[in-house]
PDB file of C-alpha atoms in Angstrom:
ATOM      1  CA  UNK X   1     -21.293 -21.701  66.740  1.00 33.00           C
ATOM      2  CA  UNK X   2     -18.053 -23.435  65.835  1.00 34.00           C
ATOM      3  CA  UNK X   3     -17.417 -26.853  67.361  1.00 35.00           C
ATOM      4  CA  UNK X   4     -13.926 -27.113  68.855  1.00 38.00           C
ATOM      5  CA  UNK X   5     -13.295 -30.852  68.681  1.00 38.00           C
ATOM      6  CA  UNK X   6     -10.209 -30.556  70.891  1.00 39.00           C
ATOM      7  CA  UNK X   7     -12.438 -29.805  73.882  1.00 39.00           C
ATOM      8  CA  UNK X   8     -14.809 -32.741  73.453  1.00 43.00           C
ATOM      9  CA  UNK X   9     -14.327 -36.303  74.595  1.00 48.00           C
ATOM     10  CA  UNK X  10     -17.216 -38.040  72.905  1.00 45.00           C
ATOM     11  CA  UNK X  11     -16.917 -41.675  73.933  1.00 50.00           C
ATOM     12  CA  UNK X  12     -20.632 -42.154  73.386  1.00 47.00           C
ATOM     13  CA  UNK X  13     -20.092 -41.156  69.737  1.00 49.00           C
ATOM     14  CA  UNK X  14     -22.918 -38.628  69.821  1.00 59.00           C
ATOM     15  CA  UNK X  15     -21.005 -36.690  67.178  1.00 57.00           C
ATOM     16  CA  UNK X  16     -20.044 -39.898  65.345  1.00 66.00           C
ATOM     17  CA  UNK X  17     -16.267 -39.410  65.324  1.00 78.00           C
ATOM     18  CA  UNK X  18     -13.591 -39.922  62.696  1.00 87.00           C
ATOM     19  CA  UNK X  19     -13.396 -43.073  60.577  1.00 91.00           C
ATOM     20  CA  UNK X  20     -10.104 -44.332  59.167  1.00 94.00           C
ATOM     21  CA  UNK X  21     -11.798 -45.693  56.051  1.00 92.00           C
ATOM     22  CA  UNK X  22     -12.909 -42.152  55.132  1.00 91.00           C
ATOM     23  CA  UNK X  23      -9.427 -40.760  55.681  1.00 95.00           C
ATOM     24  CA  UNK X  24      -7.672 -43.414  53.591  1.00 96.00           C
ATOM     25  CA  UNK X  25      -9.963 -42.713  50.644  1.00 94.00           C
ATOM     26  CA  UNK X  26      -9.446 -38.982  50.995  1.00 95.00           C
ATOM     27  CA  UNK X  27      -5.676 -39.551  50.963  1.00 97.00           C
ATOM     28  CA  UNK X  28      -5.977 -41.619  47.774  1.00 97.00           C
ATOM     29  CA  UNK X  29      -8.122 -38.869  46.220  1.00 95.00           C
ATOM     30  CA  UNK X  30      -5.476 -36.270  47.090  1.00 96.00           C
ATOM     31  CA  UNK X  31      -2.775 -38.424  45.526  1.00 96.00           C
ATOM     32  CA  UNK X  32      -4.782 -38.944  42.350  1.00 95.00           C
ATOM     33  CA  UNK X  33      -5.639 -35.252  42.040  1.00 95.00           C
ATOM     34  CA  UNK X  34      -2.029 -34.147  42.371  1.00 93.00           C
ATOM     35  CA  UNK X  35      -2.306 -32.791  45.934  1.00 95.00           C
ATOM     36  CA  UNK X  36       0.439 -35.079  47.190  1.00 95.00           C
ATOM     37  CA  UNK X  37       1.977 -32.644  49.672  1.00 94.00           C
ATOM     38  CA  UNK X  38      -1.371 -32.042  51.337  1.00 95.00           C
ATOM     39  CA  UNK X  39      -2.024 -35.760  51.500  1.00 96.00           C
ATOM     40  CA  UNK X  40       1.347 -36.451  53.116  1.00 96.00           C
ATOM     41  CA  UNK X  41       0.872 -33.756  55.753  1.00 96.00           C
ATOM     42  CA  UNK X  42      -2.568 -35.137  56.628  1.00 96.00           C
ATOM     43  CA  UNK X  43      -1.197 -38.689  56.755  1.00 97.00           C
ATOM     44  CA  UNK X  44       1.645 -37.721  59.083  1.00 97.00           C
ATOM     45  CA  UNK X  45      -0.609 -35.677  61.346  1.00 95.00           C
ATOM     46  CA  UNK X  46      -3.305 -38.319  61.801  1.00 95.00           C
ATOM     47  CA  UNK X  47      -1.073 -41.395  61.985  1.00 97.00           C
ATOM     48  CA  UNK X  48      -0.065 -41.071  65.673  1.00 95.00           C
ATOM     49  CA  UNK X  49      -3.703 -40.885  66.781  1.00 94.00           C
ATOM     50  CA  UNK X  50      -4.938 -43.806  64.677  1.00 95.00           C
ATOM     51  CA  UNK X  51      -1.977 -46.173  65.083  1.00 96.00           C
ATOM     52  CA  UNK X  52      -1.723 -48.262  68.253  1.00 94.00           C
ATOM     53  CA  UNK X  53       2.014 -48.645  68.819  1.00 92.00           C
ATOM     54  CA  UNK X  54       1.492 -51.241  71.529  1.00 91.00           C
ATOM     55  CA  UNK X  55      -0.481 -53.680  69.361  1.00 91.00           C
ATOM     56  CA  UNK X  56       0.556 -52.645  65.857  1.00 92.00           C
ATOM     57  CA  UNK X  57      -2.686 -51.702  64.179  1.00 95.00           C
ATOM     58  CA  UNK X  58      -4.773 -48.833  62.849  1.00 96.00           C
ATOM     59  CA  UNK X  59      -7.840 -47.970  64.930  1.00 94.00           C
ATOM     60  CA  UNK X  60     -10.891 -48.004  62.683  1.00 93.00           C
ATOM     61  CA  UNK X  61     -12.487 -45.060  64.486  1.00 91.00           C
ATOM     62  CA  UNK X  62     -11.657 -42.208  66.875  1.00 91.00           C
ATOM     63  CA  UNK X  63     -13.729 -39.788  68.890  1.00 88.00           C
ATOM     64  CA  UNK X  64     -14.082 -36.252  67.528  1.00 83.00           C
ATOM     65  CA  UNK X  65     -11.199 -35.078  69.734  1.00 83.00           C
ATOM     66  CA  UNK X  66      -8.871 -37.621  68.081  1.00 86.00           C
ATOM     67  CA  UNK X  67      -8.696 -39.855  71.143  1.00 88.00           C
ATOM     68  CA  UNK X  68      -9.610 -43.525  71.076  1.00 87.00           C
ATOM     69  CA  UNK X  69     -12.807 -44.579  72.860  1.00 83.00           C
ATOM     70  CA  UNK X  70     -12.091 -47.184  75.568  1.00 84.00           C
ATOM     71  CA  UNK X  71     -13.203 -50.088  73.373  1.00 82.00           C
ATOM     72  CA  UNK X  72     -10.879 -49.013  70.553  1.00 81.00           C
ATOM     73  CA  UNK X  73      -7.700 -48.219  72.455  1.00 86.00           C
ATOM     74  CA  UNK X  74      -6.185 -51.522  71.364  1.00 91.00           C
ATOM     75  CA  UNK X  75      -5.860 -52.188  67.653  1.00 92.00           C
ATOM     76  CA  UNK X  76      -3.916 -55.027  66.085  1.00 91.00           C
ATOM     77  CA  UNK X  77      -2.987 -55.648  62.440  1.00 93.00           C
ATOM     78  CA  UNK X  78      -6.052 -55.426  60.219  1.00 94.00           C
ATOM     79  CA  UNK X  79      -7.200 -54.524  56.740  1.00 95.00           C
ATOM     80  CA  UNK X  80      -7.307 -50.881  57.882  1.00 96.00           C
ATOM     81  CA  UNK X  81      -3.604 -51.217  58.689  1.00 97.00           C
ATOM     82  CA  UNK X  82      -3.019 -52.780  55.276  1.00 97.00           C
ATOM     83  CA  UNK X  83      -4.877 -50.020  53.429  1.00 97.00           C
ATOM     84  CA  UNK X  84      -2.888 -47.422  55.366  1.00 98.00           C
ATOM     85  CA  UNK X  85       0.297 -49.044  54.063  1.00 98.00           C
ATOM     86  CA  UNK X  86      -1.039 -49.084  50.495  1.00 98.00           C
ATOM     87  CA  UNK X  87      -2.149 -45.441  50.478  1.00 98.00           C
ATOM     88  CA  UNK X  88       0.938 -44.158  52.308  1.00 98.00           C
ATOM     89  CA  UNK X  89       3.103 -46.040  49.787  1.00 98.00           C
ATOM     90  CA  UNK X  90       1.268 -44.411  46.878  1.00 97.00           C
ATOM     91  CA  UNK X  91       1.734 -40.943  48.383  1.00 97.00           C
ATOM     92  CA  UNK X  92       5.423 -41.577  49.063  1.00 96.00           C
ATOM     93  CA  UNK X  93       6.025 -42.904  45.539  1.00 95.00           C
ATOM     94  CA  UNK X  94       4.302 -39.837  44.100  1.00 95.00           C
ATOM     95  CA  UNK X  95       6.413 -37.570  46.321  1.00 94.00           C
ATOM     96  CA  UNK X  96       9.648 -39.167  45.133  1.00 92.00           C
ATOM     97  CA  UNK X  97       8.617 -38.915  41.459  1.00 88.00           C
ATOM     98  CA  UNK X  98       7.317 -35.386  41.692  1.00 81.00           C
ATOM     99  CA  UNK X  99       9.008 -32.698  39.622  1.00 57.00           C
ATOM    100  CA  UNK X 100       7.121 -29.994  41.487  1.00 54.00           C
ATOM    101  CA  UNK X 101       9.434 -27.224  42.699  1.00 49.00           C
ATOM    102  CA  UNK X 102       7.653 -27.407  46.043  1.00 54.00           C
ATOM    103  CA  UNK X 103       8.014 -31.162  46.422  1.00 51.00           C
ATOM    104  CA  UNK X 104      10.677 -30.680  49.101  1.00 59.00           C
ATOM    105  CA  UNK X 105       8.010 -29.109  51.338  1.00 72.00           C
ATOM    106  CA  UNK X 106       6.469 -32.535  51.899  1.00 81.00           C
ATOM    107  CA  UNK X 107       8.234 -34.741  54.438  1.00 91.00           C
ATOM    108  CA  UNK X 108       8.843 -38.403  53.735  1.00 94.00           C
ATOM    109  CA  UNK X 109       6.401 -41.075  54.884  1.00 97.00           C
ATOM    110  CA  UNK X 110       9.167 -43.693  54.928  1.00 96.00           C
ATOM    111  CA  UNK X 111       9.158 -43.982  58.726  1.00 97.00           C
ATOM    112  CA  UNK X 112       5.388 -44.547  58.903  1.00 98.00           C
ATOM    113  CA  UNK X 113       5.606 -47.010  56.012  1.00 97.00           C
ATOM    114  CA  UNK X 114       8.282 -49.024  57.791  1.00 96.00           C
ATOM    115  CA  UNK X 115       6.196 -49.095  60.990  1.00 97.00           C
ATOM    116  CA  UNK X 116       3.185 -50.372  59.037  1.00 97.00           C
ATOM    117  CA  UNK X 117       5.266 -52.978  57.198  1.00 95.00           C
ATOM    118  CA  UNK X 118       6.650 -54.294  60.470  1.00 94.00           C
ATOM    119  CA  UNK X 119       3.170 -54.433  61.986  1.00 95.00           C
ATOM    120  CA  UNK X 120       1.850 -56.463  59.046  1.00 95.00           C
ATOM    121  CA  UNK X 121       4.540 -59.143  58.903  1.00 91.00           C
ATOM    122  CA  UNK X 122       2.700 -62.449  58.866  1.00 88.00           C
ATOM    123  CA  UNK X 123      -0.707 -60.814  58.434  1.00 92.00           C
ATOM    124  CA  UNK X 124      -3.158 -62.828  56.330  1.00 90.00           C
ATOM    125  CA  UNK X 125      -5.625 -60.598  54.465  1.00 89.00           C
ATOM    126  CA  UNK X 126      -9.186 -61.599  55.235  1.00 85.00           C
ATOM    127  CA  UNK X 127     -12.065 -62.186  52.843  1.00 95.00           C
ATOM    128  CA  UNK X 128     -15.724 -61.522  53.560  1.00 95.00           C
ATOM    129  CA  UNK X 129     -18.945 -61.967  51.614  1.00 93.00           C
ATOM    130  CA  UNK X 130     -20.298 -58.702  53.016  1.00 96.00           C
ATOM    131  CA  UNK X 131     -20.757 -56.750  49.763  1.00 97.00           C
ATOM    132  CA  UNK X 132     -18.989 -53.547  50.783  1.00 96.00           C
ATOM    133  CA  UNK X 133     -16.141 -55.401  52.481  1.00 96.00           C
ATOM    134  CA  UNK X 134     -15.787 -57.767  49.517  1.00 98.00           C
ATOM    135  CA  UNK X 135     -15.612 -54.835  47.119  1.00 97.00           C
ATOM    136  CA  UNK X 136     -12.908 -53.056  49.101  1.00 96.00           C
ATOM    137  CA  UNK X 137     -10.895 -56.256  49.347  1.00 97.00           C
ATOM    138  CA  UNK X 138     -11.136 -56.750  45.581  1.00 97.00           C
ATOM    139  CA  UNK X 139     -10.164 -53.128  44.977  1.00 97.00           C
ATOM    140  CA  UNK X 140      -7.101 -53.168  47.224  1.00 96.00           C
ATOM    141  CA  UNK X 141      -5.962 -56.695  46.334  1.00 96.00           C
ATOM    142  CA  UNK X 142      -4.567 -55.290  43.078  1.00 96.00           C
ATOM    143  CA  UNK X 143      -1.934 -53.444  45.123  1.00 96.00           C
ATOM    144  CA  UNK X 144      -0.657 -56.610  46.846  1.00 96.00           C
ATOM    145  CA  UNK X 145       2.096 -58.793  45.455  1.00 95.00           C
ATOM    146  CA  UNK X 146       0.520 -61.869  43.875  1.00 94.00           C
ATOM    147  CA  UNK X 147      -3.049 -60.662  44.542  1.00 95.00           C
ATOM    148  CA  UNK X 148      -3.427 -63.168  47.401  1.00 94.00           C
ATOM    149  CA  UNK X 149      -7.202 -62.855  47.777  1.00 95.00           C
ATOM    150  CA  UNK X 150      -8.269 -63.183  44.159  1.00 96.00           C
ATOM    151  CA  UNK X 151      -9.195 -66.870  44.225  1.00 96.00           C
ATOM    152  CA  UNK X 152     -11.104 -66.583  47.495  1.00 97.00           C
ATOM    153  CA  UNK X 153     -12.916 -63.457  46.337  1.00 98.00           C
ATOM    154  CA  UNK X 154     -13.962 -65.198  43.127  1.00 98.00           C
ATOM    155  CA  UNK X 155     -15.273 -68.202  45.063  1.00 97.00           C
ATOM    156  CA  UNK X 156     -17.855 -66.079  46.937  1.00 98.00           C
ATOM    157  CA  UNK X 157     -18.693 -63.442  44.341  1.00 97.00           C
ATOM    158  CA  UNK X 158     -22.237 -64.770  43.907  1.00 97.00           C
ATOM    159  CA  UNK X 159     -23.036 -63.938  47.513  1.00 97.00           C
ATOM    160  CA  UNK X 160     -21.316 -60.550  47.551  1.00 97.00           C
ATOM    161  CA  UNK X 161     -22.874 -59.437  44.245  1.00 98.00           C
ATOM    162  CA  UNK X 162     -26.412 -60.629  44.964  1.00 97.00           C
ATOM    163  CA  UNK X 163     -29.209 -58.224  43.904  1.00 96.00           C
ATOM    164  CA  UNK X 164     -30.824 -58.560  47.340  1.00 96.00           C
ATOM    165  CA  UNK X 165     -28.153 -56.181  48.640  1.00 96.00           C
ATOM    166  CA  UNK X 166     -30.037 -53.338  46.936  1.00 94.00           C
ATOM    167  CA  UNK X 167     -31.865 -53.143  50.260  1.00 92.00           C
ATOM    168  CA  UNK X 168     -28.850 -51.017  51.284  1.00 93.00           C
ATOM    169  CA  UNK X 169     -27.611 -49.864  47.884  1.00 95.00           C
ATOM    170  CA  UNK X 170     -24.235 -48.309  48.699  1.00 95.00           C
ATOM    171  CA  UNK X 171     -23.019 -51.624  50.067  1.00 96.00           C
ATOM    172  CA  UNK X 172     -23.851 -53.413  46.815  1.00 98.00           C
ATOM    173  CA  UNK X 173     -22.326 -50.562  44.827  1.00 98.00           C
ATOM    174  CA  UNK X 174     -19.143 -51.069  46.831  1.00 97.00           C
ATOM    175  CA  UNK X 175     -19.037 -54.685  45.681  1.00 98.00           C
ATOM    176  CA  UNK X 176     -19.618 -53.566  42.110  1.00 98.00           C
ATOM    177  CA  UNK X 177     -16.707 -51.105  42.340  1.00 98.00           C
ATOM    178  CA  UNK X 178     -14.383 -53.883  43.476  1.00 97.00           C
ATOM    179  CA  UNK X 179     -15.625 -56.202  40.741  1.00 98.00           C
ATOM    180  CA  UNK X 180     -15.123 -53.608  38.012  1.00 97.00           C
ATOM    181  CA  UNK X 181     -11.631 -52.773  39.248  1.00 97.00           C
ATOM    182  CA  UNK X 182     -10.490 -56.382  39.674  1.00 97.00           C
ATOM    183  CA  UNK X 183     -12.222 -57.597  36.507  1.00 96.00           C
ATOM    184  CA  UNK X 184     -12.971 -61.116  35.345  1.00 96.00           C
ATOM    185  CA  UNK X 185     -10.547 -62.576  37.868  1.00 96.00           C
ATOM    186  CA  UNK X 186     -13.131 -62.096  40.617  1.00 97.00           C
ATOM    187  CA  UNK X 187     -16.517 -61.917  38.836  1.00 98.00           C
ATOM    188  CA  UNK X 188     -17.944 -62.250  35.308  1.00 97.00           C
ATOM    189  CA  UNK X 189     -18.254 -58.884  33.582  1.00 97.00           C
ATOM    190  CA  UNK X 190     -21.720 -59.748  32.269  1.00 97.00           C
ATOM    191  CA  UNK X 191     -22.984 -60.233  35.819  1.00 97.00           C
ATOM    192  CA  UNK X 192     -21.598 -56.896  36.959  1.00 97.00           C
ATOM    193  CA  UNK X 193     -23.006 -55.136  33.880  1.00 97.00           C
ATOM    194  CA  UNK X 194     -26.469 -56.505  34.704  1.00 97.00           C
ATOM    195  CA  UNK X 195     -26.172 -55.164  38.238  1.00 98.00           C
ATOM    196  CA  UNK X 196     -25.150 -51.749  36.897  1.00 97.00           C
ATOM    197  CA  UNK X 197     -28.267 -51.637  34.702  1.00 97.00           C
ATOM    198  CA  UNK X 198     -30.400 -52.688  37.664  1.00 97.00           C
ATOM    199  CA  UNK X 199     -28.809 -50.035  39.876  1.00 97.00           C
ATOM    200  CA  UNK X 200     -29.370 -47.261  37.333  1.00 96.00           C
ATOM    201  CA  UNK X 201     -33.060 -48.156  37.053  1.00 95.00           C
ATOM    202  CA  UNK X 202     -33.331 -48.338  40.831  1.00 94.00           C
ATOM    203  CA  UNK X 203     -31.798 -44.884  41.326  1.00 93.00           C
ATOM    204  CA  UNK X 204     -33.930 -43.414  38.533  1.00 92.00           C
ATOM    205  CA  UNK X 205     -37.040 -44.737  40.255  1.00 91.00           C
ATOM    206  CA  UNK X 206     -35.947 -43.310  43.616  1.00 89.00           C
ATOM    207  CA  UNK X 207     -35.325 -39.884  42.075  1.00 87.00           C
ATOM    208  CA  UNK X 208     -38.775 -39.888  40.483  1.00 86.00           C
ATOM    209  CA  UNK X 209     -40.502 -40.723  43.762  1.00 82.00           C
ATOM    210  CA  UNK X 210     -38.391 -38.804  46.272  1.00 76.00           C
ATOM    211  CA  UNK X 211     -35.140 -39.429  48.080  1.00 71.00           C
ATOM    212  CA  UNK X 212     -34.383 -42.236  50.512  1.00 74.00           C
ATOM    213  CA  UNK X 213     -32.004 -42.661  53.421  1.00 77.00           C
ATOM    214  CA  UNK X 214     -28.353 -42.605  52.306  1.00 77.00           C
ATOM    215  CA  UNK X 215     -29.383 -41.329  48.859  1.00 85.00           C
ATOM    216  CA  UNK X 216     -26.299 -39.112  48.518  1.00 88.00           C
ATOM    217  CA  UNK X 217     -23.739 -41.792  49.340  1.00 91.00           C
ATOM    218  CA  UNK X 218     -25.668 -44.273  47.193  1.00 93.00           C
ATOM    219  CA  UNK X 219     -25.295 -42.052  44.138  1.00 93.00           C
ATOM    220  CA  UNK X 220     -21.673 -41.185  44.846  1.00 94.00           C
ATOM    221  CA  UNK X 221     -20.819 -44.886  45.093  1.00 95.00           C
ATOM    222  CA  UNK X 222     -22.695 -45.687  41.891  1.00 96.00           C
ATOM    223  CA  UNK X 223     -20.924 -42.815  40.096  1.00 96.00           C
ATOM    224  CA  UNK X 224     -17.549 -44.200  41.181  1.00 95.00           C
ATOM    225  CA  UNK X 225     -18.626 -47.605  39.905  1.00 96.00           C
ATOM    226  CA  UNK X 226     -19.549 -46.177  36.505  1.00 96.00           C
ATOM    227  CA  UNK X 227     -16.148 -44.486  36.254  1.00 94.00           C
ATOM    228  CA  UNK X 228     -14.148 -47.581  37.259  1.00 93.00           C
ATOM    229  CA  UNK X 229     -11.329 -48.276  37.262  1.00 93.00           C
ATOM    230  CA  UNK X 230     -10.846 -44.515  37.228  1.00 89.00           C
ATOM    231  CA  UNK X 231      -8.963 -43.079  40.196  1.00 89.00           C
ATOM    232  CA  UNK X 232      -9.300 -46.196  42.338  1.00 93.00           C
ATOM    233  CA  UNK X 233      -7.626 -48.554  39.882  1.00 94.00           C
ATOM    234  CA  UNK X 234      -3.927 -49.357  40.180  1.00 95.00           C
ATOM    235  CA  UNK X 235      -1.767 -47.229  37.907  1.00 94.00           C
ATOM    236  CA  UNK X 236       1.490 -48.137  36.229  1.00 91.00           C
ATOM    237  CA  UNK X 237       3.602 -46.101  38.633  1.00 91.00           C
ATOM    238  CA  UNK X 238       1.910 -47.294  41.803  1.00 96.00           C
ATOM    239  CA  UNK X 239       3.980 -49.456  44.169  1.00 96.00           C
ATOM    240  CA  UNK X 240       3.055 -53.052  44.890  1.00 96.00           C
ATOM    241  CA  UNK X 241       2.981 -53.972  48.558  1.00 95.00           C
ATOM    242  CA  UNK X 242       4.475 -57.206  49.835  1.00 91.00           C
ATOM    243  CA  UNK X 243       3.311 -58.510  53.202  1.00 82.00           C
ATOM    244  CA  UNK X 244       6.504 -60.517  53.612  1.00 73.00           C
ATOM    245  CA  UNK X 245       8.857 -57.565  53.251  1.00 57.00           C
TER     246      UNK X 245
END
């Protein structure tokens, strides 16, 4: 039967819930594929549920009924909040530039953007050596004025891009995506190229001997890495976000 998420309060997360970091990437994909209106409508519809007005941050996860579990009702400024600002700004810039006759059907995200900007005043972007986190930080740093994390990301690239992270491949592939997008500023290209070769051999071996846990997301992440900078790289018309504005 059909699951009506509006009638379920799943604080135990039996049904896993809704993750902001999946939504923000879907919104970027819609922008890149020309479905700007759809992306804006989704952004406006989900923003009230994910944003904590009292503490000024994006909740990283909701229950399946779009309510916040007790432990996530409070959310302060975070990298999720920052990525929301980046992706909303891209959608809004695309909306303004659009020559589509139906562009007027999409409402402006300017109000949500201003709320996010206000919430992030004084926020200092974090840096982690967790491979997936490091990769996302490298990927999104290109959208920030002055690329404030570049030096710190470069200083710990050896840890984030260590081959031992193949124990959970998609996390290493996330680091490789960030490194290929950000380029030599964060990690030597030769190092990343070696990891790509290693990853291709690893996935070939897995396919020959049967699938493993997370095999689908592993291959999707590696495919994105091979296509980098592709859709995730900053484009000439993309806005640059200032945390002091």
